[in-house]
mmCIF file of C-alpha atoms in Angstrom:
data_model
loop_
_atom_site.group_PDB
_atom_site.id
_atom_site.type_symbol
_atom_site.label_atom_id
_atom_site.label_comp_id
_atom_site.label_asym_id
_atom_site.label_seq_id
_atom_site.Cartn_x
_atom_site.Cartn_y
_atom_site.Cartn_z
ATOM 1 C CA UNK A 233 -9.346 9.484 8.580
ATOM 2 C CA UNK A 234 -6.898 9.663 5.411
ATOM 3 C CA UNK A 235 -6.728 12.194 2.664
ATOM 4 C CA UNK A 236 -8.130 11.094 -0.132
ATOM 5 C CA UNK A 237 -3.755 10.913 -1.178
ATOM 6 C CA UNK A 238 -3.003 9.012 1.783
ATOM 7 C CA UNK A 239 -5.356 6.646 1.137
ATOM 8 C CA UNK A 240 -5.188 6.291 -2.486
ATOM 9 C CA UNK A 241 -1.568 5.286 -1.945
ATOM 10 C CA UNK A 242 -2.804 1.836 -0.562
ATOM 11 C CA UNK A 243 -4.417 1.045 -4.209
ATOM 12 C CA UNK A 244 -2.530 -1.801 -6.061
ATOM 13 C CA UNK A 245 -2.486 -2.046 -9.678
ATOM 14 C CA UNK A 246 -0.901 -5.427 -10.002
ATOM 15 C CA UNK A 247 -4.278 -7.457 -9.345
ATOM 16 C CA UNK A 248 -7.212 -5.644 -9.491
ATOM 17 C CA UNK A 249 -10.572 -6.629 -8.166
ATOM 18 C CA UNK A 250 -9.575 -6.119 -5.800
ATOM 19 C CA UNK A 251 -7.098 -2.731 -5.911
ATOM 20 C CA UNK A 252 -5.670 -3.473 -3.213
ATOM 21 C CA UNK A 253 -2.696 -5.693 -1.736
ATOM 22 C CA UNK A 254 -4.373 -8.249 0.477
ATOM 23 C CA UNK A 255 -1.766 -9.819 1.737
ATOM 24 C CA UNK A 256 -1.615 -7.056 4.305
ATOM 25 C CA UNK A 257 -5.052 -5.151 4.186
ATOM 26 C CA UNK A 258 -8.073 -6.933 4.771
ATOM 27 C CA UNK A 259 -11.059 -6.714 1.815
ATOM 28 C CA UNK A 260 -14.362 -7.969 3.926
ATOM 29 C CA UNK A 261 -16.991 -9.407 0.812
ATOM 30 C CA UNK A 262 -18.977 -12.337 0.449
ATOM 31 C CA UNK A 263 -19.518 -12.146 -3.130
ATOM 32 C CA UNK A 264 -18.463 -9.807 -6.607
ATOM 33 C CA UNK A 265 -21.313 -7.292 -6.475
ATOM 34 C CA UNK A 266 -20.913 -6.827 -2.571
ATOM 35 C CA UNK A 267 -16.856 -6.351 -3.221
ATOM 36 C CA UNK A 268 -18.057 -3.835 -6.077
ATOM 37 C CA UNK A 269 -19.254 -1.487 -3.173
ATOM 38 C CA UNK A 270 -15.939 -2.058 -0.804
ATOM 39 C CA UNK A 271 -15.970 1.782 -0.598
ATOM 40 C CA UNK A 272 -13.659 4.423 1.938
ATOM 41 C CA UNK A 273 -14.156 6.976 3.364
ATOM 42 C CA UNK A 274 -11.258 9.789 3.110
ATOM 43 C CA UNK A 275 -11.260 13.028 5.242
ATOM 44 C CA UNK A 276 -11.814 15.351 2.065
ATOM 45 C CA UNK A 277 -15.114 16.922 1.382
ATOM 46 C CA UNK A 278 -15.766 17.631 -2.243
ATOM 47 C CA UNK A 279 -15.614 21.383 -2.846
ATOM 48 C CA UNK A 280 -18.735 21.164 -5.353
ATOM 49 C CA UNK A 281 -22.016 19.212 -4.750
ATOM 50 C CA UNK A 282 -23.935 16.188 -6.807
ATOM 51 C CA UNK A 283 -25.161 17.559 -9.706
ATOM 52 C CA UNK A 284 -28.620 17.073 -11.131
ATOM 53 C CA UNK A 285 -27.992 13.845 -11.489
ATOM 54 C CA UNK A 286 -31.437 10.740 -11.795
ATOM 55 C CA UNK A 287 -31.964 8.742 -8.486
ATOM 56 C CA UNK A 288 -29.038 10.767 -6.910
ATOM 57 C CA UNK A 289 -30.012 14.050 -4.448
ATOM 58 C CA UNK A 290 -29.317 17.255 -6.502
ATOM 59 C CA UNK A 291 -27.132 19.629 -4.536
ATOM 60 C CA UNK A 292 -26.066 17.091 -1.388
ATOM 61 C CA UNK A 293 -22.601 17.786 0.633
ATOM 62 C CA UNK A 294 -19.901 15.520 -1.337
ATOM 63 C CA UNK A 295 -16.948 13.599 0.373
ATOM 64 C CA UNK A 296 -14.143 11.582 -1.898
ATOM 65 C CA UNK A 297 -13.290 8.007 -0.753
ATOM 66 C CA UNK A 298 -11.649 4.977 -2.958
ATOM 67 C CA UNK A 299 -13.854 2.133 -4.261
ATOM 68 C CA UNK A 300 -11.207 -0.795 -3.626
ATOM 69 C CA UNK A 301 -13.389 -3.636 -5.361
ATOM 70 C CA UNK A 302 -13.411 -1.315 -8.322
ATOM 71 C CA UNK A 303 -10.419 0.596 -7.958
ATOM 72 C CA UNK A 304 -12.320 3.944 -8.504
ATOM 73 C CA UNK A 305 -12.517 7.390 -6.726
ATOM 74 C CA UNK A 306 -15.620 9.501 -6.560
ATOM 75 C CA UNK A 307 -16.867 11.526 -4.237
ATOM 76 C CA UNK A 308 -20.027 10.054 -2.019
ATOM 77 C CA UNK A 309 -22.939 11.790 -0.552
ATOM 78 C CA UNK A 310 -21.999 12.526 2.867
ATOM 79 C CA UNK A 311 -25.934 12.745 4.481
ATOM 80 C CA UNK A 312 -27.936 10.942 2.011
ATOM 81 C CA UNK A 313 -25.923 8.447 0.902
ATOM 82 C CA UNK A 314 -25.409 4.793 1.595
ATOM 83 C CA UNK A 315 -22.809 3.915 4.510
ATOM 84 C CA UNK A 316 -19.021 3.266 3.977
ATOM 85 C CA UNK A 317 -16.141 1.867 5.754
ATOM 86 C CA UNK A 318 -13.235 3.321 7.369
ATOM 87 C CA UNK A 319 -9.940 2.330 7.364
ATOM 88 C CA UNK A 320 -7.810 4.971 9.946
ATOM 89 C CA UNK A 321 -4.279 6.171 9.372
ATOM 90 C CA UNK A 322 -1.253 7.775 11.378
ATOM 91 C CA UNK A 323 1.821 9.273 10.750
ATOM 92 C CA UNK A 324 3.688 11.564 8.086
ATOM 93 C CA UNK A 325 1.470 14.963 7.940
ATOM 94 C CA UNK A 326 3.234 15.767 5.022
ATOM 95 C CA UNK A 327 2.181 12.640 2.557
ATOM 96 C CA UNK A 328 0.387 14.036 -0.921
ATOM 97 C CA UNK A 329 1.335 17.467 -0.265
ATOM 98 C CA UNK A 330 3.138 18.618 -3.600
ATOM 99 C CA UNK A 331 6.201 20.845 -3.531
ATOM 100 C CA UNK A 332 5.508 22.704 -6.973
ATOM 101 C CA UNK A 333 8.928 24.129 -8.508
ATOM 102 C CA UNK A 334 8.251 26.895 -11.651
ATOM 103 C CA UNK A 335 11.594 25.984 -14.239
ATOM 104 C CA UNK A 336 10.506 28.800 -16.347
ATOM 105 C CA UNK A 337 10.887 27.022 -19.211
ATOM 106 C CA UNK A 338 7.764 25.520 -20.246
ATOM 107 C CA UNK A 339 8.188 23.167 -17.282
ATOM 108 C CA UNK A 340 6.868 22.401 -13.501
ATOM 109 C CA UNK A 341 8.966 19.778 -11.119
ATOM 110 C CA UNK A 342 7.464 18.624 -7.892
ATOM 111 C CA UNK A 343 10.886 18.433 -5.603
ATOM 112 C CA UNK A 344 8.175 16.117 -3.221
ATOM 113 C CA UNK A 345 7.259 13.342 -5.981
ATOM 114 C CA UNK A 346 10.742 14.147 -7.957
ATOM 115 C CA UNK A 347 8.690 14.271 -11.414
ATOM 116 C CA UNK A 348 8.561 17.125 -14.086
ATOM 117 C CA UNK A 349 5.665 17.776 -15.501
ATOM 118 C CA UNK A 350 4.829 20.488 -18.908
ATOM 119 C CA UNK A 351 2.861 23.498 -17.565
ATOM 120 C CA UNK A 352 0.583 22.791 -20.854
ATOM 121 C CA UNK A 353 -1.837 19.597 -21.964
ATOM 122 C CA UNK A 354 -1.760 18.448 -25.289
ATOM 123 C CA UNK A 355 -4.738 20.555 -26.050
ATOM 124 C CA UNK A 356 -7.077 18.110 -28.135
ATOM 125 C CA UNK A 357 -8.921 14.363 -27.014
ATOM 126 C CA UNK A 358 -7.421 10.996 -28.696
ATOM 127 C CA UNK A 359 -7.551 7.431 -27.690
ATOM 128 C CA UNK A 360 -4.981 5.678 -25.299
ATOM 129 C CA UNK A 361 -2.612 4.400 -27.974
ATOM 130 C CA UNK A 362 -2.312 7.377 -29.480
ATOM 131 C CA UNK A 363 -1.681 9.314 -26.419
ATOM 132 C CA UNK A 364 1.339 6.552 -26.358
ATOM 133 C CA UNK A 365 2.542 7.860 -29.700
ATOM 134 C CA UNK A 366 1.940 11.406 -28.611
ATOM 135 C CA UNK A 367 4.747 10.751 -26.160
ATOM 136 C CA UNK A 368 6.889 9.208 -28.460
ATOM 137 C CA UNK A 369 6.281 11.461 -30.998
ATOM 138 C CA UNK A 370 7.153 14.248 -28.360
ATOM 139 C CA UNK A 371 10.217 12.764 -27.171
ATOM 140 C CA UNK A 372 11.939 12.850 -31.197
ATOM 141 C CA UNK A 373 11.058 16.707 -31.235
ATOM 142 C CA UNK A 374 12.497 17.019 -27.386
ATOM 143 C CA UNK A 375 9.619 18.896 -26.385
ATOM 144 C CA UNK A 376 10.899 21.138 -24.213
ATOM 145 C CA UNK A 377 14.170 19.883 -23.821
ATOM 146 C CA UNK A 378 13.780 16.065 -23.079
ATOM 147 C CA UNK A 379 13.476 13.334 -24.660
ATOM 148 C CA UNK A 380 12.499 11.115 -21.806
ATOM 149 C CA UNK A 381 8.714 12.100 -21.560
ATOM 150 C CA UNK A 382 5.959 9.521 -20.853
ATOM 151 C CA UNK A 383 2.343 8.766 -19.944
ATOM 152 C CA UNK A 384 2.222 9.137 -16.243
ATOM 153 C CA UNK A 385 0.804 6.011 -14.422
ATOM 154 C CA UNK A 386 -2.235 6.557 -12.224
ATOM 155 C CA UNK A 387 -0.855 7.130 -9.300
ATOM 156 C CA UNK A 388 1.799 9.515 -10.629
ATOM 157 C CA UNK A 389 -1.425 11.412 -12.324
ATOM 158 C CA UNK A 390 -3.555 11.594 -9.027
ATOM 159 C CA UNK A 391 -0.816 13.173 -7.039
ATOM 160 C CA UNK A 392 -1.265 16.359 -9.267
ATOM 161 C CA UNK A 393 -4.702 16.765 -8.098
ATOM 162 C CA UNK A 394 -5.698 19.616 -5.569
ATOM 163 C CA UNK A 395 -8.442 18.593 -4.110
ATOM 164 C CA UNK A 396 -9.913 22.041 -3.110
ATOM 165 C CA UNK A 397 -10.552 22.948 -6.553
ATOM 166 C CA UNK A 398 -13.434 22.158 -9.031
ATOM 167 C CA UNK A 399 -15.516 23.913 -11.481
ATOM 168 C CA UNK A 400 -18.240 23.795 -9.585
ATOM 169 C CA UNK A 401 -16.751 24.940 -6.286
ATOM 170 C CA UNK A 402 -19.442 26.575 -3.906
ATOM 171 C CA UNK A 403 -16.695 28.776 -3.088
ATOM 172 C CA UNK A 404 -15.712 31.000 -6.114
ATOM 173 C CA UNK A 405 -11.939 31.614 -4.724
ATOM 174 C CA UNK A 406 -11.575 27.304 -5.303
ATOM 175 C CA UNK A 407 -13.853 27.422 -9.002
ATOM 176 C CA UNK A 408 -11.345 25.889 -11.613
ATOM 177 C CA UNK A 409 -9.704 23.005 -12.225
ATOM 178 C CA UNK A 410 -9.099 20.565 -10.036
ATOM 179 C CA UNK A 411 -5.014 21.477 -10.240
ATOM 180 C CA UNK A 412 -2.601 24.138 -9.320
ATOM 181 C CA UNK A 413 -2.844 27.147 -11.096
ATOM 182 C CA UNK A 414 0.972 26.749 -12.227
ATOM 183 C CA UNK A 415 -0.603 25.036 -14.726
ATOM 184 C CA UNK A 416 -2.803 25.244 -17.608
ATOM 185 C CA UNK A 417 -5.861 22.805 -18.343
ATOM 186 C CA UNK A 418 -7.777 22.886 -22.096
ATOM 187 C CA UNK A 419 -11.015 24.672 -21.111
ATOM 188 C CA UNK A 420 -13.997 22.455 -23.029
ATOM 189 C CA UNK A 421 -17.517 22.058 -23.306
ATOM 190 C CA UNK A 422 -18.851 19.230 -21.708
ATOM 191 C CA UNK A 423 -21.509 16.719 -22.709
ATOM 192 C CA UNK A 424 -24.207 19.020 -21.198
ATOM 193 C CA UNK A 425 -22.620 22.313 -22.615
ATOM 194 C CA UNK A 426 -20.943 23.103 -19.693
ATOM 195 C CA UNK A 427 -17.679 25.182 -19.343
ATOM 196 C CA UNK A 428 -15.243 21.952 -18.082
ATOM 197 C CA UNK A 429 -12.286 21.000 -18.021
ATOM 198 C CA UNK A 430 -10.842 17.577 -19.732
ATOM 199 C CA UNK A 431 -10.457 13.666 -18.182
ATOM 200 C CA UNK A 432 -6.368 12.825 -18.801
ATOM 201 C CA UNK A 433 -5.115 9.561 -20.094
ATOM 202 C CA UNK A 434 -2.808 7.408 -17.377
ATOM 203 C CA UNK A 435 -0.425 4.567 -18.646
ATOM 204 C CA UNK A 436 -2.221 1.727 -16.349
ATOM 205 C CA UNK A 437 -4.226 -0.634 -17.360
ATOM 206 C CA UNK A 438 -7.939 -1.864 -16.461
ATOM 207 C CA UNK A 439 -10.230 -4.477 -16.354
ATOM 208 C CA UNK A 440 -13.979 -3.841 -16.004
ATOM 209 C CA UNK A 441 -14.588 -6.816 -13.934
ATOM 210 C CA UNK A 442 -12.394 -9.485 -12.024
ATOM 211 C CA UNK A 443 -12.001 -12.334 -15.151
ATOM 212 C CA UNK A 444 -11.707 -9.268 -17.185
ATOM 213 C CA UNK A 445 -9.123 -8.968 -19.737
ATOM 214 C CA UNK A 446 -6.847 -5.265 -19.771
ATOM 215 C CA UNK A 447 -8.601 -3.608 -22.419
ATOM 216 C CA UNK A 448 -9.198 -0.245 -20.244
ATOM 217 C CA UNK A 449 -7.204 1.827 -18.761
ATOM 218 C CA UNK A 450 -7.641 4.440 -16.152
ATOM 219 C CA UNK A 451 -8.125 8.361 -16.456
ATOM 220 C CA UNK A 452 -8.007 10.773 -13.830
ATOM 221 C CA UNK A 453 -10.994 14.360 -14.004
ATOM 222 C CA UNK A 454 -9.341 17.554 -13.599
ATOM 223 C CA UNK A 455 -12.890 18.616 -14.297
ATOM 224 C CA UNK A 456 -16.442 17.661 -13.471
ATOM 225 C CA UNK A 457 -16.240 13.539 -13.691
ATOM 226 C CA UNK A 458 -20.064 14.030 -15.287
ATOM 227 C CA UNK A 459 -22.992 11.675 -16.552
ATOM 228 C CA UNK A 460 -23.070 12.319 -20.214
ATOM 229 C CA UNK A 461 -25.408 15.303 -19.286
ATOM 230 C CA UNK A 462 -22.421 17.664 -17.952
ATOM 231 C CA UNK A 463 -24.051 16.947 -14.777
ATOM 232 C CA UNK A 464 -21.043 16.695 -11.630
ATOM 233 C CA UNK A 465 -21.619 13.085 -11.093
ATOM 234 C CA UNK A 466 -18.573 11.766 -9.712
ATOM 235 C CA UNK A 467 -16.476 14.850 -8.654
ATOM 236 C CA UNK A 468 -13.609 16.696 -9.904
ATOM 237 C CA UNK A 469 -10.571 14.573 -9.159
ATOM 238 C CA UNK A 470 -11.978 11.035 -10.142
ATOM 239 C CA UNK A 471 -10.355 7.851 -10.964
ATOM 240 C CA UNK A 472 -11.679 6.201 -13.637
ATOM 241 C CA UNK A 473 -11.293 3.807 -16.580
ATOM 242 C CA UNK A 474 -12.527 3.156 -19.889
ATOM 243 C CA UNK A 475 -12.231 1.279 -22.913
ATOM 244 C CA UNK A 476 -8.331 2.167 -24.454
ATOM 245 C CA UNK A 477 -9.664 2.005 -28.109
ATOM 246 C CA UNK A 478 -13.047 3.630 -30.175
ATOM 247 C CA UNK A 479 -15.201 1.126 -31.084
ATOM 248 C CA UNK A 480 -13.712 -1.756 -29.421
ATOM 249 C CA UNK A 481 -17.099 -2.930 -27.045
ATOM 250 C CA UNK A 482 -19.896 -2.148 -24.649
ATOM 251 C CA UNK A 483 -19.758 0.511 -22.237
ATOM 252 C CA UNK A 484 -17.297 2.876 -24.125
ATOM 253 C CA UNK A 485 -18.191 6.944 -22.186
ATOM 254 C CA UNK A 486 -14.539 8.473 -21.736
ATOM 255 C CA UNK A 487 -12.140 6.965 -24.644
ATOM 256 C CA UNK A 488 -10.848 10.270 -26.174
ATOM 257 C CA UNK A 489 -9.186 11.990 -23.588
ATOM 258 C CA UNK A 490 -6.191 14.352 -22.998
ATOM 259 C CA UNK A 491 -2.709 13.884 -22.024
ATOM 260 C CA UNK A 492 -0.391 15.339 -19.675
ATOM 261 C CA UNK A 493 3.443 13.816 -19.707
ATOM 262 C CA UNK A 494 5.376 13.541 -17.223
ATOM 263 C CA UNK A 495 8.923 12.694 -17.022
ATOM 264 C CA UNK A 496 11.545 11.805 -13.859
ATOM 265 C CA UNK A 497 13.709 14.828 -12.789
ATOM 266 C CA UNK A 498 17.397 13.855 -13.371
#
């Protein structure tokens, strides 16, 4: 089986519905509520469990695994949970496994995905075009340095997750957020009054449904991906998406999230 990384690195932005390129991977379905549950396993358990979450199982072993009708990660009930599908992998060991590189100056490169990231967030929750203009903004002061800073694209964003860690972690040595500790994460209060960390903003775009137009665009949980209760409903290290602007139509949960830039190491 995959890591969750390995195979997140088949998903395929370009299309959508689904995420994935199938002109090389087959996508079984036979119609757009089936292909809404084409679901993978990965070889990652979740470090927490479900949370007390209605019509779920409160407390039930967790494994991640990539939705590719949707284009979503979450992490699954492992016993008590519906069936998935497996697609097996081979080869490179060493795919997804960062290669974290302290500058000691406000920075963090990974030498494996050759991207810089800062060691800080932006510390407060805005919409998705003004976490554009918080790069831009960023990039006239040359925050720290550079002036080459951008929104990192989902996959870019993903690759900073470690999936060992969570705030809910049954194991206190892996309780935090779901990143390296080289870096810092906002500590907030979630929608249930929980002690959380934030969702970040990613530069890729989304659409809710296959004749969808790209008025979402994806986020990635470095803390409990919860219900609107604070309840762990998805798992620390989720993909998701959401509406790019306040106020802009149905369905709107996650639009004022943080940011994290990221720039290419020279």
């Amino acid at each position: 089986l995959p890591t969750i990384k390995e195979l997140y690195s088949l998903w395929n932005a370009s299309t959508g519905w689904p995420w994935i390129d199938t002109k090389y991977f087959t996508i079984t379905y036979s119609s757009e509520q089936e292909l809404s549950h084409a679901i993978f396993w990965s070889s990652d358990k979740y470090t927490g469990v479900m949370g007390n979450v209605s019509g779920e199982t409160p407390g039930s072993e967790l494994a991640f695994g990539v939705n590719f009708g949707t284009g979503h990660i979450k992490s699954y009930s492992i016993s008590v949970g519906p069936k998935h599908q497996v697609r097996c992998v081979r080869g490179n060991l060493a795919y997804g496994v960062n290669l974290f590189q302290n500058n000691n100056d406000g920075t963090i490169s990974d030498l494996a995905t050759g991207l810089m990231w800062p060691k800080v967030d932006n510390g407060s929750g805005m919409d998705w075009e003004h976490a554009l203009a918080y790069a831009q903004i960023q990039n006239k002061d040359n925050y720290l340095g550079h002036n080459d800073w951008r929104l990192p694209n989902t996959k870019e964003l993903q690759s900073l997750v470690d999936y060992t860690r969570s705030p809910g972690a049954t194991n206190p040595a892996n309780v935090g957020p779901a990143i390296n500790d080289m870096f810092s994460c906002t500590a907030i209060q979630n929608d249930g009054g929980k002690a959380d960390y934030p969702y970040y903003w990613t530069s890729t775009s989304a659409i809710s449904n296959p004749t969808g137009t790209y008025n979402n665009a994806w986020y990635v949980a470095f803390g409990r991906a919860e219900n609107g209760s604070g309840e762990d409903l998805h798992g620390a290290g989720a993909v998701r998406f959401d509406k790019k602007i306040v106020g802009t139509g149905e369905g709107e949960e996650r639009v004022l999230n943080y940011v994290r830039l990221v720039r290419n190491i020279q």
